[in-house]
Amino acid sequence: MTMTDVNVDELLAPMPDKVKKNRRKHIVKKDLSAGSCQQIEANTRTVPGIITQRGCCYAGCKGVVVGPIKDMLTITHGPIGCAYYSWGTRRNKARVDDRTPPEEIYTTMCFSTDMQESDIVFGGEKKLAKMIDEVVEIFHPRAINLCATCPIGLIGDDLGAVAKAAEKRHGIPVIHYNCEGYKGVSQSAGHHIANNQIMERIIGTGTEKVDGKYVLNILGEYNIGGDAWENERLLEEIGYTIGSTLTGDSAYVNIRNMHKAHLNLVQCHRSINYIAEMMETKYGTPWLKVNFIGIDATIDTLREIARCFGDEELIARTELVIERELAAVTPEIERYQKILKGRTAFVFVGGSRSHHYQFLLRNLGMEVMVAGYEFAHRDDYEGREVIPTIKSDADSKNIPELHLEPEPGIYRPPHLHLKMSKEKYDELVASGVLNDYKGMYPDMVNGGIMIDDANHFETEELVEIFKPDLIFTGIKDKYVTHKMGLPSKQMHSYDYSGPYTCFKGAVTFAKDVAHSLSTPAWKMITAPWEQSKTEQR
Amino acid sequence: MLDCTPKEPLQKDAHTIGKINPIKTCQPVGAMYAALGIHGCLPHSHGSQGCCSYHRMALSRHFHEPAMASTSSFTEGASVFGGAANLKTAIKNVFAIYNPEIIAVHTTCLSETIGDDIPTIIKQSEVPEGRYVIHANTPSYHGSHITGFSNMCKGIVSYLAESNGSEKKERANIFPGFVNPGDMREIKRIVTEMGVPSIMYPDTTGVMDSPMRDTYEMYPRGGATIEDIKDSGNSKMTLSLGAWSSDEAAATLQSKCGVPGVPLRIPIGVKATDDLIMAVKEGFGVDVPESLEVERGQVVDTLIDVHYQYEGKKVAVFGDPDIMVPLAEFLITMGMIPKYVVTGTPGNKFEKTVNGMLEEAGIEESRVRAEGDLFDLHQWIKEEPVDLLIGNTHGKYIARAEDIPLVRVGFPVFDRAVHPLMPIVGYKGCLRLIEMISNVLLERRDRDSLDEDYELIL
């Protein structure tokens, strides 16, 4: 059977009718002959009982976006678990820099109000306020985050009021996030809530001068395994200054000056596109969707950034760096291509990785047959052009939408940010480079499957059909994959390797993938006595 | 590392609210782990998706195994109108798609705050013939993951154990407590070695330490069978290991089916293992086989032979109470000084028990705390240092900050492998603990010694 023969309806056949009907809409097969992307359903409720990989709003807000800000002390208001599970469980590396000394870094710490039954009954506001007082006294943080968990909204604790009063008492920013786990349908709601507060409360509050001819922010880069540091190394060599990332290895003291940057780069579209869009509206900062995963993707990205500024010297230095980095990695990449060529994979990861890693895998001679996101929206699959057609529902309506206006005195039209004429800027926008994202679909292989919120049953079925060589997924599926007899690599944590970005990262990734496939134990699953039995038969 | 923490000792009442670097997590993960100890069971988390996801991650990271579980996938609507519809839909779908023998539902702080009436919802649900749905209330705002484990154990007994009223069988039930499958396997081996048949539940052997096979099995071959759990009501006695994790279930089985429960500690260390063996010997009138005598003798022999490698060293231990109590006792047996003993799980009896042991051993100036956290422990260590840390992975920050070796024991251990398969219980477990402890201390001695003091033989 070729890939294009796969029948999605048959795949779902054993499911109850209602589930089948729901799930069918979340699966799209790439069909070149059909032209544009068929509509995929995304960012809608998971059917209860389905073994989903999704997490919750709190995980998206505290776990993904807010937690990595290294110089903010983040208190989780709720029973102990939520803070506990989001303690050091994502690999957002953070380090000391010239603006943040070791005493101001809190990312290895876990703060929970540890709510008890009496707090649920009588309210937990006093407890939270007292804990803020204590941690300010002990740690003297620059700023504090307060993250809500499920019970908070139900019992009616007013996080905003507690935050406001604490700011008054202590004279430091105390920022609250109403990111109760049940809000929205996945982590995605939490990204949005975090984006709103970071935009409203942090970005734009800084008054320091940010030096640099070309200042970039990198949005949606969480510095897993040191990815951000590898991106920064190259960008700084070319001549850019990094204002701030959001939020890997980021600091409050830098985020508040983000509006001073000339261009926002967007790596993970899903988790951070809100801020990119809002900064465009409020400050006129243009944004560019980038991808540092994959050698060709990195080259394209570096060239596009240079093109945005149109500076000949910058373009020349970009080419020099590309040439040098490429020369350094090519022999090794070619060696791994020999091992990996023709292998196939599934990629099930959150944000943008299921799209980005297709570029890197293609560089290595591999192909992705099935790709899916846990918590994406339609635009992550189909491209931003579908945004106006996405219908809001009861779940998405619960997440506040900020409506911003250009900030008087600070807003500058985007072409001025890029130091170019309006005409030239309009040309850039028209060529589709700026302020846009085309989604995953255009880069899927013909006949490949795009699947939203894939569940355990479907994964098993798809493995049966496509028989991939390897599955890129998260911890919940990693060992399931192994037990199915397939190598797997965690793409949230890189199995504690990395960085995987840019040129050198591609080599590290290639080596890790080759090792996953070749580890000798794969040949030892059947015991020798069982083998002889098989031969006798 | 941990440079943000104060360098000077804190005022006594500086940290009184909430937890900073906790030594406990919430009930549902314990309930999920207990439910995985039933063969063919799919644990079900009645709450938001994040709970289920977080618990599965925690278990998979500790055991390096799949931790399958489903969720009611609450949204705001369910949180306002109640989760009954979600749970009914979930039960129907789980049986239709994933076909477990049994679903074990546990609640979350969300469904508990709403007040969902789980037994009523289960009664109204479509459960196929011969299949089971059981539940435990596990509000995250009470107790700890150990409480959740205990509550699910109690739920298993309440729903499934039966007595047929006839004479009890010469057989022991074993409630193992929240321990690794490697420990459960060893406890079963000891009881089997004494010639006594047994039923263990929860039993995560063959589930959370399952072997690589030719084919994938969503429900691994291990775990206590429903049939055995039902029949446990006809056993002669229950060996209830761990006051915090097992005693409530044992008491429930005693009142429901008249099976007397023998409260014991998790058999960590010579004394607690002796107690288990004596309980089996006396309960069933069997002799202790020579094989176990040899094992015990080997431990005592080792303790005498190499005591100088660790004797007198000060230790900070932290973790779950049922592990801490016998572990602290074994450290005393080794001649070590449990300087700080901390659990995150609440309960005054912890402090009373450990302080009693310390007093009996004539050890003064140790600090013992229930419902403590690692921030407290770290500040204590800054005041007066220790030679060794024993506890879970979260201790590694303190270990690095203060340059103290860490022996990983308990849950969760996220940064090392193989530990869930290797016992720390029984006499074999004593040897393993001695080896782990003396190895890190000797590595440290080797590392820190001058060339002229660096010795070949130790």
mmCIF file of C-alpha atoms in Angstrom, chain A residues 401-526:
data_model
loop_
_atom_site.group_PDB
_atom_site.id
_atom_site.type_symbol
_atom_site.label_atom_id
_atom_site.label_comp_id
_atom_site.label_asym_id
_atom_site.label_seq_id
_atom_site.Cartn_x
_atom_site.Cartn_y
_atom_site.Cartn_z
ATOM 1 C CA GLU A 401 -8.756 39.141 23.883
ATOM 2 C CA LEU A 402 -6.823 42.391 24.325
ATOM 3 C CA HIS A 403 -7.713 45.167 21.915
ATOM 4 C CA LEU A 404 -4.746 47.480 21.737
ATOM 5 C CA GLU A 405 -4.187 50.798 20.035
ATOM 6 C CA PRO A 406 -0.922 52.319 18.835
ATOM 7 C CA GLU A 407 0.873 53.750 21.892
ATOM 8 C CA PRO A 408 1.110 57.518 21.502
ATOM 9 C CA GLY A 409 4.665 58.775 21.467
ATOM 10 C CA ILE A 410 6.156 55.303 21.239
ATOM 11 C CA TYR A 411 4.496 53.764 18.190
ATOM 12 C CA ARG A 412 6.542 54.008 15.056
ATOM 13 C CA PRO A 413 5.407 52.584 11.723
ATOM 14 C CA PRO A 414 7.020 49.215 11.002
ATOM 15 C CA HIS A 415 9.132 50.425 8.107
ATOM 16 C CA LEU A 416 10.909 52.841 10.427
ATOM 17 C CA HIS A 417 11.738 49.943 12.761
ATOM 18 C CA LEU A 418 13.459 48.313 9.816
ATOM 19 C CA LYS A 419 15.032 51.578 8.695
ATOM 20 C CA MET A 420 13.534 51.320 5.225
ATOM 21 C CA SER A 421 11.053 53.146 3.046
ATOM 22 C CA LYS A 422 7.363 52.459 3.280
ATOM 23 C CA GLU A 423 7.367 51.166 -0.305
ATOM 24 C CA LYS A 424 10.163 48.720 0.361
ATOM 25 C CA TYR A 425 8.438 47.526 3.508
ATOM 26 C CA ASP A 426 5.178 46.996 1.648
ATOM 27 C CA GLU A 427 7.079 44.970 -0.921
ATOM 28 C CA LEU A 428 8.496 42.767 1.839
ATOM 29 C CA VAL A 429 5.060 42.217 3.310
ATOM 30 C CA ALA A 430 3.621 41.462 -0.115
ATOM 31 C CA SER A 431 6.301 38.840 -0.719
ATOM 32 C CA GLY A 432 4.926 37.029 2.312
ATOM 33 C CA VAL A 433 8.039 37.335 4.434
ATOM 34 C CA LEU A 434 6.788 39.492 7.283
ATOM 35 C CA ASN A 435 3.943 39.157 9.757
ATOM 36 C CA ASP A 436 2.703 35.876 8.376
ATOM 37 C CA TYR A 437 2.866 32.124 8.905
ATOM 38 C CA LYS A 438 1.784 29.599 6.314
ATOM 39 C CA GLY A 439 1.328 26.706 8.708
ATOM 40 C CA MET A 440 2.457 23.114 8.537
ATOM 41 C CA TYR A 441 0.397 21.877 5.595
ATOM 42 C CA PRO A 442 2.542 23.242 2.734
ATOM 43 C CA ASP A 443 5.551 21.347 4.070
ATOM 44 C CA MET A 444 3.854 17.978 4.598
ATOM 45 C CA VAL A 445 4.768 15.171 2.236
ATOM 46 C CA ASN A 446 2.042 14.178 -0.241
ATOM 47 C CA GLY A 447 -0.095 11.456 1.307
ATOM 48 C CA GLY A 448 1.141 12.323 4.792
ATOM 49 C CA ILE A 449 -1.309 12.688 7.646
ATOM 50 C CA MET A 450 -1.836 15.798 9.711
ATOM 51 C CA ILE A 451 -3.519 14.896 12.971
ATOM 52 C CA ASP A 452 -4.707 17.194 15.718
ATOM 53 C CA ASP A 453 -4.710 16.064 19.378
ATOM 54 C CA ALA A 454 -3.711 12.532 18.413
ATOM 55 C CA ASN A 455 -4.641 9.938 21.002
ATOM 56 C CA HIS A 456 -3.292 6.600 22.054
ATOM 57 C CA PHE A 457 -5.656 4.519 19.937
ATOM 58 C CA GLU A 458 -4.935 6.439 16.750
ATOM 59 C CA THR A 459 -1.188 6.340 17.321
ATOM 60 C CA GLU A 460 -1.328 2.562 17.593
ATOM 61 C CA GLU A 461 -3.380 2.319 14.386
ATOM 62 C CA LEU A 462 -1.121 4.704 12.489
ATOM 63 C CA VAL A 463 1.957 2.761 13.552
ATOM 64 C CA GLU A 464 0.324 -0.373 12.220
ATOM 65 C CA ILE A 465 -0.367 1.297 8.852
ATOM 66 C CA PHE A 466 2.783 3.318 8.240
ATOM 67 C CA LYS A 467 5.312 1.276 10.208
ATOM 68 C CA PRO A 468 7.587 4.243 10.821
ATOM 69 C CA ASP A 469 11.209 3.798 11.847
ATOM 70 C CA LEU A 470 10.964 6.233 14.707
ATOM 71 C CA ILE A 471 8.506 8.385 16.627
ATOM 72 C CA PHE A 472 9.321 11.827 17.930
ATOM 73 C CA THR A 473 7.028 12.472 20.859
ATOM 74 C CA GLY A 474 6.811 13.326 24.556
ATOM 75 C CA ILE A 475 7.458 11.431 27.769
ATOM 76 C CA LYS A 476 3.914 10.023 28.035
ATOM 77 C CA ASP A 477 4.302 8.227 24.703
ATOM 78 C CA LYS A 478 8.016 7.537 24.739
ATOM 79 C CA TYR A 479 7.980 4.196 26.501
ATOM 80 C CA VAL A 480 4.752 3.129 24.817
ATOM 81 C CA THR A 481 6.593 3.595 21.543
ATOM 82 C CA HIS A 482 9.503 1.529 22.786
ATOM 83 C CA LYS A 483 7.187 -1.272 23.835
ATOM 84 C CA MET A 484 5.766 -1.202 20.301
ATOM 85 C CA GLY A 485 9.296 -2.034 19.162
ATOM 86 C CA LEU A 486 10.013 1.438 17.823
ATOM 87 C CA PRO A 487 12.733 3.874 18.764
ATOM 88 C CA SER A 488 11.492 7.185 20.066
ATOM 89 C CA LYS A 489 12.954 10.503 20.969
ATOM 90 C CA GLN A 490 11.380 13.011 23.309
ATOM 91 C CA MET A 491 10.987 16.250 21.462
ATOM 92 C CA HIS A 492 10.048 18.349 24.482
ATOM 93 C CA SER A 493 13.228 17.509 26.360
ATOM 94 C CA TYR A 494 15.434 16.119 23.554
ATOM 95 C CA ASP A 495 16.139 13.193 25.891
ATOM 96 C CA TYR A 496 18.337 15.607 27.805
ATOM 97 C CA SER A 497 20.568 16.394 24.823
ATOM 98 C CA GLY A 498 20.712 19.507 22.644
ATOM 99 C CA PRO A 499 20.908 22.202 21.554
ATOM 100 C CA TYR A 500 19.284 21.123 18.306
ATOM 101 C CA THR A 501 19.086 24.517 16.614
ATOM 102 C CA CYS A 502 21.125 25.906 13.734
ATOM 103 C CA PHE A 503 24.048 24.059 12.181
ATOM 104 C CA LYS A 504 25.830 22.440 15.088
ATOM 105 C CA GLY A 505 22.499 21.534 16.631
ATOM 106 C CA ALA A 506 21.621 19.624 13.471
ATOM 107 C CA VAL A 507 24.673 17.426 13.936
ATOM 108 C CA THR A 508 23.847 16.746 17.575
ATOM 109 C CA PHE A 509 20.315 15.851 16.552
ATOM 110 C CA ALA A 510 21.507 13.585 13.733
ATOM 111 C CA LYS A 511 23.838 11.765 16.102
ATOM 112 C CA ASP A 512 21.080 11.306 18.691
ATOM 113 C CA VAL A 513 18.617 10.002 16.091
ATOM 114 C CA ALA A 514 21.211 7.613 14.686
ATOM 115 C CA HIS A 515 21.895 6.320 18.196
ATOM 116 C CA SER A 516 18.178 5.824 18.879
ATOM 117 C CA LEU A 517 17.925 3.676 15.783
ATOM 118 C CA SER A 518 21.134 1.774 16.198
ATOM 119 C CA THR A 519 21.368 1.003 19.886
ATOM 120 C CA PRO A 520 22.353 -2.696 19.897
ATOM 121 C CA ALA A 521 19.578 -3.766 22.255
ATOM 122 C CA TRP A 522 16.990 -3.439 19.475
ATOM 123 C CA LYS A 523 18.431 -6.632 18.001
ATOM 124 C CA MET A 524 18.139 -8.536 21.277
ATOM 125 C CA ILE A 525 14.416 -8.387 21.900
ATOM 126 C CA THR A 526 13.905 -11.988 20.889
#
